[in-house]
CSV table of C-alpha atoms in Angstrom, one decimal:
chain,number,residue,atom,x,y,z
A,12,MET,CA,65.6,5.4,25.2
A,13,ARG,CA,64.2,5.3,21.4
A,14,GLN,CA,62.8,8.3,20.2
A,15,GLY,CA,60.7,8.8,23.6
A,16,LYS,CA,58.8,5.9,23.4
A,17,SER,CA,57.9,4.5,27.1
A,18,PRO,CA,59.5,1.0,28.3
A,19,ALA,CA,55.9,-0.1,28.2
A,20,TRP,CA,55.6,0.9,24.3
A,21,LEU,CA,58.9,-0.7,23.9
A,22,GLY,CA,57.9,-3.8,25.6
A,23,TRP,CA,54.9,-4.5,23.4
A,24,TRP,CA,56.9,-4.2,20.4
A,25,LEU,CA,59.7,-6.2,21.3
A,26,LEU,CA,57.3,-9.0,21.7
A,27,ALA,CA,55.5,-8.6,18.6
A,28,LEU,CA,58.9,-8.8,16.9
A,29,VAL,CA,59.5,-12.1,18.9
A,30,LEU,CA,56.0,-13.4,18.5
A,31,THR,CA,56.0,-12.7,14.5
A,32,THR,CA,60.0,-14.1,13.8
A,33,LEU,CA,58.9,-17.5,16.2
A,34,ALA,CA,55.3,-18.1,14.1
A,35,GLY,CA,57.3,-17.7,11.1
A,36,ILE,CA,60.1,-19.8,12.0
A,37,GLY,CA,57.2,-22.4,13.3
A,38,LEU,CA,55.6,-22.2,9.8
A,39,ARG,CA,58.7,-23.0,8.1
A,40,LEU,CA,59.6,-26.0,10.3
A,41,ASP,CA,55.8,-27.2,10.9
A,42,GLN,CA,56.2,-31.3,8.9
A,43,ILE,CA,59.6,-30.6,7.2
A,44,GLY,CA,60.1,-34.3,6.7
A,45,GLN,CA,56.9,-35.6,6.3
A,46,ARG,CA,56.5,-35.1,2.8
A,47,SER,CA,58.8,-38.0,0.3
A,48,LEU,CA,61.4,-35.7,-1.6
A,49,TRP,CA,60.3,-34.9,-4.6
A,50,ALA,CA,62.5,-35.5,-8.1
A,51,ASP,CA,64.5,-32.8,-8.2
A,52,GLU,CA,65.6,-33.1,-4.5
A,53,LEU,CA,66.4,-36.6,-4.9
A,54,PHE,CA,68.4,-35.5,-7.7
A,55,THR,CA,70.1,-32.8,-5.4
A,56,VAL,CA,70.4,-35.7,-2.6
A,57,GLY,CA,72.0,-37.9,-5.3
A,58,ILE,CA,74.4,-35.3,-6.2
A,59,ALA,CA,75.3,-34.6,-2.6
A,60,GLN,CA,75.4,-38.0,-1.3
A,61,PHE,CA,77.1,-40.0,-4.1
A,62,HIS,CA,79.7,-37.7,-5.6
A,63,PRO,CA,82.6,-37.3,-3.4
A,64,LEU,CA,84.5,-33.9,-2.9
A,65,ALA,CA,87.6,-35.5,-4.1
A,66,PRO,CA,87.2,-37.6,-7.2
A,67,ALA,CA,87.3,-41.4,-7.4
A,68,PRO,CA,90.9,-43.0,-8.4
A,69,GLY,CA,91.3,-42.3,-12.0
A,70,ASN,CA,88.5,-39.8,-12.5
A,71,PRO,CA,90.0,-36.1,-13.1
A,72,TRP,CA,89.0,-33.2,-10.7
A,73,PHE,CA,86.4,-31.7,-13.0
A,74,GLU,CA,85.7,-32.7,-16.7
A,75,ARG,CA,83.1,-31.1,-18.8
A,76,LYS,CA,79.9,-32.8,-19.1
A,77,GLN,CA,76.3,-32.5,-19.8
A,78,VAL,CA,73.7,-33.7,-16.8
A,79,LEU,CA,72.7,-36.6,-18.8
A,80,HIS,CA,76.1,-37.9,-19.2
A,81,ILE,CA,76.7,-37.6,-15.4
A,82,THR,CA,78.4,-41.1,-14.1
A,83,ASP,CA,79.1,-42.9,-10.9
A,84,GLY,CA,82.6,-41.6,-9.6
A,85,ASP,CA,82.5,-38.6,-11.0
A,86,SER,CA,83.3,-35.9,-8.6
A,87,PHE,CA,81.1,-33.4,-6.7
A,88,LEU,CA,82.5,-30.3,-9.6
A,89,THR,CA,81.9,-32.2,-12.4
A,90,ALA,CA,78.2,-33.3,-11.4
A,91,LYS,CA,77.3,-29.7,-10.6
A,92,ALA,CA,79.1,-27.9,-13.1
A,93,ALA,CA,76.8,-30.3,-15.7
A,94,GLU,CA,74.0,-29.2,-13.7
A,95,GLN,CA,72.2,-26.2,-14.2
A,96,SER,CA,72.8,-24.9,-10.7
A,97,PRO,CA,75.1,-23.2,-8.7
A,98,PRO,CA,76.8,-25.4,-6.2
A,99,LEU,CA,76.0,-23.5,-2.3
A,100,ASN,CA,72.8,-25.6,-1.5
A,101,ASP,CA,74.3,-29.1,-2.4
A,102,LEU,CA,77.1,-28.4,-1.2
A,103,LEU,CA,75.0,-27.4,2.4
A,104,GLU,CA,73.6,-30.8,1.8
A,105,LYS,CA,76.4,-32.3,1.7
A,106,ALA,CA,77.4,-31.7,5.1
A,107,THR,CA,74.1,-32.2,6.7
A,108,LEU,CA,73.5,-35.5,5.3
A,109,ASN,CA,76.9,-36.3,6.4
A,110,ALA,CA,76.2,-35.2,9.7
A,111,LEU,CA,72.7,-36.5,10.2
A,112,GLY,CA,72.2,-39.3,7.6
A,113,THR,CA,69.8,-39.4,5.0
A,114,SER,CA,66.7,-38.7,5.5
A,115,GLU,CA,63.7,-35.5,4.3
A,116,TRP,CA,64.3,-33.2,7.1
A,117,ALA,CA,68.1,-33.5,6.8
A,118,ALA,CA,68.0,-32.9,2.8
A,119,ARG,CA,65.5,-29.8,4.1
A,120,LEU,CA,67.5,-28.1,6.6
A,121,PRO,CA,69.7,-25.6,4.8
A,122,ALA,CA,66.7,-23.9,3.0
A,123,ALA,CA,64.6,-24.2,7.0
A,124,VAL,CA,67.5,-22.5,8.7
A,125,SER,CA,68.9,-20.1,5.6
A,126,ALA,CA,64.6,-19.0,5.5
A,127,CYS,CA,64.7,-19.3,9.9
A,128,LEU,CA,67.9,-16.7,9.8
A,129,LEU,CA,66.7,-14.2,7.5
A,130,LEU,CA,63.8,-13.7,10.0
A,131,CYS,CA,66.0,-13.4,13.1
A,132,TRP,CA,68.1,-10.5,10.9
A,133,ALA,CA,64.6,-8.6,9.7
A,134,ALA,CA,63.9,-8.7,13.5
A,135,LEU,CA,67.2,-7.5,14.8
A,136,LEU,CA,67.4,-4.7,12.3
A,137,ALA,CA,64.0,-3.9,13.0
A,138,TRP,CA,65.0,-3.3,16.8
A,139,ARG,CA,67.9,-2.3,15.9
A,140,GLU,CA,66.9,1.0,14.3
A,141,ARG,CA,66.0,4.6,15.4
A,142,ASP,CA,64.1,6.0,13.1
A,143,PRO,CA,60.4,5.8,13.8
A,144,TRP,CA,59.5,5.5,10.0
A,145,ASN,CA,62.1,3.0,9.1
A,146,ARG,CA,61.5,1.1,12.0
A,147,ARG,CA,57.8,0.9,10.9
A,148,VAL,CA,59.2,-0.1,7.3
A,149,LEU,CA,61.3,-2.7,9.3
A,150,THR,CA,58.5,-4.4,11.3
A,151,TRP,CA,56.5,-4.8,8.0
A,152,ASN,CA,58.6,-6.3,6.4
A,153,LEU,CA,59.4,-8.7,8.9
A,154,LEU,CA,55.3,-9.5,8.9
A,155,LEU,CA,55.5,-10.2,5.2
A,156,LEU,CA,58.8,-12.3,5.2
A,157,SER,CA,57.0,-14.2,7.9
A,158,LEU,CA,53.6,-15.0,6.3
A,159,TYR,CA,54.9,-15.0,2.4
A,160,PRO,CA,53.1,-18.0,1.1
A,161,VAL,CA,55.8,-19.3,-1.3
A,162,LEU,CA,58.9,-18.6,1.1
A,163,ILE,CA,57.0,-20.4,3.3
A,164,TYR,CA,56.5,-23.8,0.9
A,165,TYR,CA,60.3,-23.5,0.0
A,166,ALA,CA,61.8,-22.7,2.9
A,167,LYS,CA,60.7,-27.0,3.4
A,168,ASP,CA,62.0,-28.0,-0.3
A,169,GLY,CA,65.4,-29.7,-0.6
A,170,ARG,CA,66.5,-27.1,-3.1
A,171,ALA,CA,67.8,-23.8,-3.6
A,172,TYR,CA,64.9,-21.5,-3.9
A,173,SER,CA,64.5,-20.5,-0.4
A,174,LEU,CA,68.6,-20.5,0.3
A,175,GLY,CA,68.8,-17.8,-2.9
A,176,ALA,CA,65.6,-16.0,-1.6
A,177,SER,CA,67.2,-15.8,2.0
A,178,PHE,CA,70.0,-14.4,0.9
A,179,ILE,CA,68.6,-11.8,-1.2
A,180,GLY,CA,66.2,-11.1,1.6
A,181,ALA,CA,69.4,-10.5,3.9
A,182,SER,CA,71.7,-8.2,1.7
A,183,LEU,CA,68.5,-6.4,0.5
A,184,LEU,CA,68.1,-5.3,3.9
A,185,LEU,CA,71.8,-3.6,3.9
A,186,TRP,CA,71.3,-2.4,0.6
A,187,TRP,CA,67.9,-0.5,1.6
A,188,GLN,CA,69.9,1.2,4.5
A,189,ARG,CA,72.5,3.0,2.0
A,190,TRP,CA,70.1,3.8,-0.2
A,191,ARG,CA,66.9,4.8,1.8
A,192,ASP,CA,67.2,8.3,2.4
A,193,GLY,CA,68.6,8.5,-1.7
A,194,LEU,CA,71.8,9.7,-3.8
A,195,SER,CA,72.5,11.8,-0.7
A,196,THR,CA,73.7,9.3,1.9
A,197,TRP,CA,74.9,6.5,-0.6
A,198,THR,CA,77.7,4.6,-0.1
A,199,PRO,CA,79.6,1.9,-1.3
A,200,LEU,CA,78.8,-1.6,-1.3
A,201,GLY,CA,79.9,-2.9,2.1
A,202,ASN,CA,81.7,-6.1,2.6
A,203,LEU,CA,78.9,-8.1,4.4
A,204,GLU,CA,76.8,-7.1,1.5
A,205,ILE,CA,79.3,-8.5,-0.9
A,206,ALA,CA,78.8,-11.5,0.8
A,207,LEU,CA,75.4,-12.1,0.8
A,208,TRP,CA,75.1,-11.2,-3.0
A,209,THR,CA,77.9,-13.7,-3.8
A,210,ALA,CA,76.2,-16.1,-1.9
A,211,ALA,CA,72.9,-15.2,-3.9
A,212,CYS,CA,74.5,-15.8,-7.0
A,213,TYR,CA,75.6,-19.4,-5.8
A,214,SER,CA,72.6,-20.4,-5.0
A,215,HIS,CA,70.6,-20.1,-8.2
A,216,TYR,CA,70.5,-18.1,-11.2
A,217,ASN,CA,67.3,-16.9,-11.4
A,218,ALA,CA,68.8,-15.4,-7.8
A,219,ALA,CA,71.9,-14.1,-9.4
A,220,VAL,CA,69.9,-12.3,-12.1
A,221,VAL,CA,68.6,-10.3,-9.2
A,222,VAL,CA,72.4,-9.4,-8.0
A,223,VAL,CA,73.1,-7.8,-11.4
A,224,LEU,CA,70.3,-5.9,-11.6
A,225,ILE,CA,71.2,-4.5,-8.2
A,226,GLY,CA,75.0,-4.2,-9.4
A,227,LEU,CA,73.8,-2.4,-12.7
A,228,ILE,CA,72.5,0.1,-10.7
A,229,GLU,CA,75.3,0.7,-8.0
A,230,LEU,CA,78.0,0.8,-11.1
A,231,TRP,CA,75.8,3.6,-12.4
A,232,THR,CA,75.6,4.8,-9.4
A,233,SER,CA,79.2,4.6,-8.5
A,234,TRP,CA,79.8,6.3,-11.8
A,235,ARG,CA,77.7,9.5,-11.0
A,236,ARG,CA,79.4,10.1,-7.9
A,237,GLY,CA,82.7,9.4,-9.2
A,238,SER,CA,83.4,7.0,-7.0
A,239,LYS,CA,86.0,4.7,-7.7
A,240,PRO,CA,85.3,2.6,-4.5
A,241,GLY,CA,81.9,2.4,-5.6
A,242,ILE,CA,82.9,0.8,-9.1
A,243,GLN,CA,85.7,-1.3,-7.9
A,244,ARG,CA,83.6,-2.9,-5.3
A,245,VAL,CA,80.9,-3.9,-8.1
A,246,PHE,CA,83.7,-5.2,-9.9
A,247,THR,CA,84.8,-7.4,-6.9
A,248,LEU,CA,81.2,-8.9,-6.6
A,249,GLY,CA,81.4,-9.8,-10.3
A,250,LEU,CA,84.6,-11.6,-10.3
A,251,LEU,CA,83.4,-13.4,-7.3
A,252,PHE,CA,81.4,-15.4,-9.3
A,253,LEU,CA,83.1,-15.4,-12.8
A,254,PRO,CA,84.9,-18.8,-11.7
A,255,TRP,CA,81.6,-21.1,-11.7
A,256,VAL,CA,79.9,-19.2,-14.7
A,257,ILE,CA,83.0,-20.4,-16.2
A,258,LEU,CA,83.2,-24.1,-15.0
A,259,ASN,CA,79.4,-24.0,-15.6
A,260,VAL,CA,78.9,-22.0,-19.3
A,261,HIS,CA,78.7,-25.2,-21.3
A,262,THR,CA,75.9,-26.4,-19.2
A,263,ILE,CA,74.2,-22.8,-19.1
A,264,LEU,CA,74.3,-23.1,-23.2
A,265,PHE,CA,72.5,-26.5,-23.4
A,266,THR,CA,70.2,-25.3,-21.0
A,267,THR,CA,69.1,-22.1,-23.5
A,268,LYS,CA,68.8,-24.5,-26.1
A,269,GLY,CA,66.0,-26.7,-24.0
A,270,GLY,CA,68.3,-29.2,-23.2
A,271,VAL,CA,66.3,-29.9,-20.2
A,272,ALA,CA,62.8,-28.7,-21.7
A,273,TRP,CA,60.2,-30.8,-20.1
A,274,GLY,CA,58.3,-30.8,-23.2
A,275,ASN,CA,57.5,-28.7,-26.4
A,276,MET,CA,55.2,-24.8,-25.5
A,277,GLY,CA,54.3,-22.6,-28.0
A,278,TRP,CA,55.5,-19.0,-26.8
A,279,GLN,CA,51.7,-18.4,-26.4
A,280,GLN,CA,51.5,-21.0,-23.9
A,281,ARG,CA,54.8,-19.9,-22.2
A,282,ALA,CA,53.6,-16.4,-22.1
A,283,SER,CA,50.1,-17.7,-20.5
A,284,LEU,CA,51.7,-20.2,-17.6
A,285,SER,CA,54.4,-17.8,-17.3
A,286,VAL,CA,52.0,-14.9,-16.2
A,287,GLU,CA,49.8,-17.2,-14.0
A,288,HIS,CA,52.9,-18.4,-12.2
A,289,ILE,CA,54.1,-14.8,-11.3
A,290,LEU,CA,50.7,-14.0,-9.7
A,291,MET,CA,51.2,-16.9,-7.8
A,292,ALA,CA,54.5,-16.7,-6.7
A,293,VAL,CA,54.0,-12.9,-5.7
A,294,GLN,CA,51.0,-13.3,-3.8
A,295,TRP,CA,49.0,-10.8,-6.0
A,296,PRO,CA,46.5,-10.0,-3.2
A,297,TRP,CA,48.9,-8.7,-1.4
A,298,VAL,CA,50.5,-6.4,-4.3
A,299,VAL,CA,46.8,-5.6,-5.6
A,300,ILE,CA,46.2,-3.7,-2.5
A,301,THR,CA,49.2,-2.0,-1.6
A,302,LEU,CA,48.9,-0.2,-5.6
A,303,GLY,CA,45.5,0.5,-4.5
A,304,VAL,CA,47.0,2.3,-1.0
A,305,VAL,CA,49.5,4.4,-3.2
A,306,ALA,CA,46.6,5.7,-5.4
A,307,ALA,CA,44.5,6.2,-2.6
A,308,TRP,CA,47.0,8.4,-1.1
A,309,ARG,CA,48.1,10.0,-3.5
A,310,TRP,CA,44.0,10.8,-4.1
A,311,VAL,CA,43.3,11.7,-1.0
A,312,VAL,CA,46.6,13.6,0.4
A,313,PRO,CA,47.0,17.0,-1.5
A,314,ASN,CA,50.5,17.6,-3.4
A,315,SER,CA,51.1,13.6,-2.1
A,316,ARG,CA,54.6,13.8,-3.7
A,317,SER,CA,56.1,16.4,-0.9
A,318,ALA,CA,53.7,15.3,1.8
A,319,SER,CA,54.7,11.3,1.2
A,320,PRO,CA,57.8,10.2,2.9
A,321,PHE,CA,57.7,7.5,0.9
A,322,ALA,CA,57.8,9.2,-2.5
A,323,ALA,CA,60.5,10.8,-2.1
A,324,ARG,CA,62.7,8.0,-0.9
A,325,ALA,CA,64.8,6.5,-4.2
A,326,PRO,CA,64.1,2.8,-3.2
A,327,PHE,CA,60.1,3.1,-3.2
A,328,TRP,CA,60.4,3.8,-6.5
A,329,LEU,CA,63.5,1.4,-7.6
A,330,LEU,CA,62.2,-2.1,-5.8
A,331,PRO,CA,59.0,-2.4,-7.6
A,332,LEU,CA,60.8,-1.4,-10.8
A,333,MET,CA,63.8,-4.3,-10.0
A,334,SER,CA,60.6,-6.5,-9.2
A,335,CYS,CA,59.4,-6.1,-12.8
A,336,VAL,CA,62.4,-6.6,-15.0
A,337,PHE,CA,63.7,-9.5,-12.8
A,338,LEU,CA,59.9,-11.2,-13.3
A,339,LEU,CA,60.3,-10.4,-17.1
A,340,ILE,CA,63.7,-11.2,-17.4
A,341,ALA,CA,62.9,-14.8,-15.4
A,342,ALA,CA,60.2,-15.2,-17.6
A,343,LEU,CA,61.8,-15.5,-20.8
A,344,ILE,CA,65.1,-17.5,-19.1
A,345,VAL,CA,62.0,-19.9,-18.1
A,346,ALA,CA,60.5,-19.8,-21.4
A,347,LYS,CA,63.3,-20.3,-23.5
A,348,ALA,CA,64.6,-23.1,-21.3
A,349,GLY,CA,61.0,-24.8,-21.8
A,350,MET,CA,60.5,-25.4,-17.8
A,351,ALA,CA,57.7,-23.5,-16.4
A,352,HIS,CA,57.2,-23.5,-12.6
A,353,PRO,CA,56.4,-20.6,-9.8
A,354,ARG,CA,59.0,-21.4,-8.0
A,355,TYR,CA,61.8,-19.6,-10.7
A,356,TYR,CA,60.1,-16.2,-9.6
A,357,ILE,CA,60.4,-16.3,-6.0
A,358,PHE,CA,63.4,-14.4,-6.1
A,359,ALA,CA,61.6,-11.3,-6.4
A,360,CYS,CA,59.5,-11.9,-3.4
A,361,PRO,CA,61.9,-10.3,-1.0
A,362,LEU,CA,62.0,-6.9,-2.8
A,363,LEU,CA,57.8,-6.8,-3.1
A,364,ALA,CA,57.8,-7.6,0.6
A,365,LEU,CA,60.2,-4.7,1.4
A,366,TRP,CA,58.4,-2.6,-1.0
A,367,MET,CA,54.9,-3.2,0.4
A,368,ALA,CA,56.4,-2.7,4.1
A,369,MET,CA,57.3,1.0,2.7
A,370,VAL,CA,53.5,1.0,1.4
A,371,LEU,CA,52.1,0.0,4.7
A,372,ALA,CA,54.4,1.7,6.7
A,373,GLN,CA,52.1,5.1,6.2
A,374,ILE,CA,49.6,3.7,8.1
A,375,LYS,CA,50.9,5.5,11.7
A,376,ASN,CA,47.5,4.7,13.6
A,377,THR,CA,47.2,2.0,15.9
A,378,PRO,CA,43.5,0.9,14.6
A,379,GLY,CA,44.8,1.2,11.2
A,380,GLN,CA,47.8,-0.6,11.8
A,381,LEU,CA,45.8,-3.4,13.8
A,382,LEU,CA,43.4,-3.7,10.3
A,383,ALA,CA,46.4,-3.7,8.0
A,384,ALA,CA,47.9,-6.8,9.7
A,385,THR,CA,44.6,-8.4,9.7
A,386,LEU,CA,44.3,-8.2,6.0
A,387,VAL,CA,47.6,-9.4,5.4
A,388,VAL,CA,47.2,-12.8,7.8
A,389,ALA,CA,44.1,-13.7,6.4
A,390,LEU,CA,45.1,-13.0,2.0
A,391,SER,CA,48.0,-15.4,3.4
A,392,ALA,CA,46.4,-17.7,5.5
A,393,SER,CA,44.4,-19.3,2.7
A,394,THR,CA,47.1,-19.7,0.1
A,395,ILE,CA,49.4,-21.1,2.9
A,396,TRP,CA,47.1,-23.8,3.4
A,397,THR,CA,46.8,-24.5,0.3
A,398,LEU,CA,50.1,-24.8,-0.8
A,399,ARG,CA,50.5,-27.0,2.3
A,400,SER,CA,48.2,-29.9,1.2
A,401,ASN,CA,49.6,-29.9,-2.1
A,402,LYS,CA,50.4,-33.1,-3.6
A,403,ASN,CA,54.1,-33.4,-5.1
A,404,GLU,CA,55.4,-36.8,-6.2
A,405,ASP,CA,55.7,-39.8,-3.7
A,406,PHE,CA,59.1,-41.8,-4.4
A,407,ARG,CA,58.8,-42.8,-0.8
A,408,SER,CA,55.8,-44.6,-0.9
A,409,MET,CA,56.8,-46.1,-4.4
A,410,THR,CA,59.8,-47.2,-3.1
A,411,ARG,CA,58.6,-48.7,0.3
A,412,ALA,CA,55.7,-51.1,-2.1
A,413,ALA,CA,58.4,-52.2,-4.5
A,414,VAL,CA,61.0,-53.1,-1.7
A,415,ASP,CA,58.5,-55.0,0.4
A,416,GLY,CA,57.5,-57.0,-2.7
A,417,ALA,CA,61.0,-57.7,-3.8
A,418,PRO,CA,62.6,-60.4,-2.1
A,419,GLY,CA,66.3,-62.0,-2.2
A,420,GLU,CA,67.9,-60.5,-5.6
A,421,THR,CA,65.1,-58.9,-7.1
A,422,PRO,CA,66.0,-56.5,-10.2
A,423,PHE,CA,64.5,-53.2,-9.7
A,424,LEU,CA,63.2,-52.0,-12.8
A,425,TYR,CA,62.9,-48.1,-13.4
A,426,PRO,CA,62.5,-46.0,-16.7
A,427,TRP,CA,65.5,-43.5,-18.5
A,428,ARG,CA,69.0,-44.5,-17.6
A,429,PRO,CA,70.3,-41.0,-16.3
A,430,ASN,CA,68.0,-40.8,-13.1
A,431,LEU,CA,69.6,-43.8,-11.3
A,432,ASN,CA,70.5,-41.6,-8.3
A,433,MET,CA,67.1,-40.5,-8.1
A,434,TYR,CA,65.7,-43.7,-7.6
A,435,ARG,CA,68.6,-44.7,-5.6
A,436,VAL,CA,68.7,-42.7,-2.5
A,437,TYR,CA,65.3,-44.5,-0.9
A,438,LEU,CA,66.4,-47.6,-2.7
A,439,GLU,CA,69.7,-47.7,-0.3
A,440,LEU,CA,68.3,-46.4,2.7
A,441,MET,CA,65.5,-49.1,2.7
A,442,LEU,CA,67.7,-52.1,2.0
A,443,GLY,CA,70.4,-50.9,4.1
A,444,THR,CA,72.8,-51.6,1.0
A,445,ASP,CA,74.0,-50.3,-1.8
A,446,PRO,CA,71.3,-51.6,-4.6
A,447,ARG,CA,73.0,-50.9,-8.2
A,448,PRO,CA,73.5,-54.3,-9.2
A,449,ARG,CA,69.9,-54.8,-8.9
A,450,MET,CA,69.3,-52.0,-10.9
A,451,HIS,CA,68.2,-52.2,-14.4
A,452,SER,CA,66.6,-49.3,-16.8
A,453,VAL,CA,64.8,-48.9,-20.2
A,454,SER,CA,65.3,-45.7,-21.5
A,455,SER,CA,64.0,-46.3,-25.3
A,456,PRO,CA,62.5,-49.2,-27.4
A,457,GLY,CA,66.3,-50.0,-28.6
A,458,ASP,CA,67.1,-51.4,-24.7
A,459,PHE,CA,64.3,-53.6,-24.9
A,460,GLN,CA,65.8,-56.8,-26.5
A,461,GLN,CA,68.8,-56.6,-24.3
A,462,THR,CA,67.3,-55.5,-20.6
A,463,CYS,CA,64.6,-58.6,-21.3
A,464,GLU,CA,67.6,-61.0,-21.8
A,465,ALA,CA,69.4,-59.7,-18.8
A,466,LEU,CA,66.0,-60.2,-16.6
A,467,ALA,CA,64.1,-62.9,-18.0
A,468,ARG,CA,65.9,-65.5,-15.6
A,469,HIS,CA,64.2,-63.8,-12.4
A,470,GLU,CA,61.0,-64.8,-11.7
A,471,ARG,CA,59.8,-61.9,-10.1
A,472,LEU,CA,60.9,-57.9,-10.5
A,473,ALA,CA,59.6,-55.1,-9.1
A,474,ILE,CA,58.9,-51.8,-11.0
A,475,ILE,CA,59.2,-48.0,-10.0
A,476,GLY,CA,59.0,-45.1,-11.5
A,477,HIS,CA,57.2,-41.5,-12.2
A,478,ASP,CA,54.6,-41.3,-13.8
A,479,SER,CA,56.6,-39.3,-17.2
A,480,GLY,CA,58.0,-43.2,-17.5
A,481,HIS,CA,54.5,-45.3,-17.9
A,482,ALA,CA,54.8,-45.3,-21.8
A,483,VAL,CA,58.4,-46.8,-21.6
A,484,ILE,CA,57.3,-49.0,-19.2
A,485,ASP,CA,54.3,-50.4,-20.7
A,486,GLY,CA,55.7,-50.7,-24.3
A,487,PHE,CA,58.9,-53.2,-22.4
A,488,TYR,CA,55.6,-55.6,-20.7
A,489,ARG,CA,54.5,-55.3,-24.2
A,490,HIS,CA,57.8,-56.6,-25.3
A,491,CYS,CA,59.0,-58.4,-22.6
A,492,GLY,CA,56.1,-59.1,-20.2
A,493,HIS,CA,54.9,-63.0,-21.3
A,494,HIS,CA,57.9,-63.8,-18.9
A,495,TRP,CA,55.6,-62.5,-16.2
A,496,PRO,CA,52.0,-62.9,-17.0
A,497,THR,CA,51.2,-62.1,-13.1
A,498,ARG,CA,51.1,-57.9,-13.2
A,499,LYS,CA,50.2,-56.1,-10.4
A,500,LYS,CA,50.1,-52.2,-10.0
A,501,TRP,CA,49.8,-49.5,-7.6
A,502,GLN,CA,49.5,-45.8,-8.1
A,503,PHE,CA,50.7,-43.1,-5.7
A,504,ASP,CA,51.2,-39.3,-6.0
A,505,ASN,CA,52.8,-38.7,-9.4
A,506,THR,CA,54.7,-42.0,-9.6
A,507,PHE,CA,54.2,-45.9,-9.7
A,508,THR,CA,54.9,-49.3,-8.6
A,509,GLU,CA,54.6,-52.6,-10.2
A,510,HIS,CA,55.3,-56.1,-9.6
A,511,TRP,CA,55.8,-58.7,-12.4
A,512,VAL,CA,55.8,-62.5,-11.3
A,513,ARG,CA,56.2,-65.7,-13.2
A,514,PRO,CA,53.8,-68.4,-11.6
């Protein structure tokens, strides 16, 4: 029996672990296929679905290209190396799409499964733990991970954010087990931990930043302890990720120079957006209350540094320090690349969840624990509901409206040639055939005359586009629209459909 606990107590605790895990899994799987795939998801599906692992005849296995120059026939390796993300999520999506067919839920399955497995892993470690303090930490960690709004939202997104955060969360618990009693019981990285950290690196570059911070801590500790195995294992971790960095270095340099920037922003605007997005991602009400608990503990308890079990444990200070350093580095990366969104900071959430769990574990009496748990649920509920109703980009409705009004060989016109596969996914799914012979693009005014000559003989055109393409489509209509004087428009969430008809 564990630490003298009664079978009845263990039964209730097991029930709490199971219900918390099931609630977290339910939140992650709920309506997983309801929303349309958005632009980045469609890009990932295009990479997974239309670029084979083995190259097309006459094409090389690997060729250095930028993302704007990916073409049909490029191998998966060439296409992924041209994009600014590591390949693991796309490989998993390639497997699920090939096995289950193209659908929203199949595209999001790797993200959802990884998020659910993280909860199962956290629950298993909590159940196996025998030390009362550590058991409370792991139980609180499970609750926080289960209800972390940003982790729930991106578990239903077919990009690499959930995958990277899940691998960080899983490996972080192994790291904490080695560090939780400080340097006196520290041991070098284990094989499973190395594998999980490596998988995080191959999921997303911002996740790799967390791994670099962990590696620096491990390297310093190994040197201080004179542990050659510890140093060797850190370098092994680095060498496992190095091949991809070499394959992708041309894209890394291109991205850092703003090659895929969304727009021109000043540094003041970038800094403001970074603060706003960090606060959104990390669930700031939880963090503020946790800081309040720390301050109250130090004020209420005399000599709290010696009295408090968490103050004496190295991870308590390392976790918030690593979180702050990561968030700062991620903000600089995002600003340098010219992109801005809360999702780029998601990888700090597992670190903060474990740190907050160490603080909440100080609450030993049952009424206090129930009150704190109720507060955690209440503070997360409104954010979860807000994210649940978030509007993104409705490419599915856009494509359906276009296909329904495009009989026979009606051409489909879309803005910006590099986005061909992004529009192709839903067109191919709804038409049941390869739509590329019917797809035409305009990227700039320089394309207008040639495209106009190619399409002028058709009595009808179907136009599909992201809202960012309105300007170029409007410009093309001013240049060539006299061929189709009847212009009908439909607006969806950040997307649009038009039908141009000749009477």
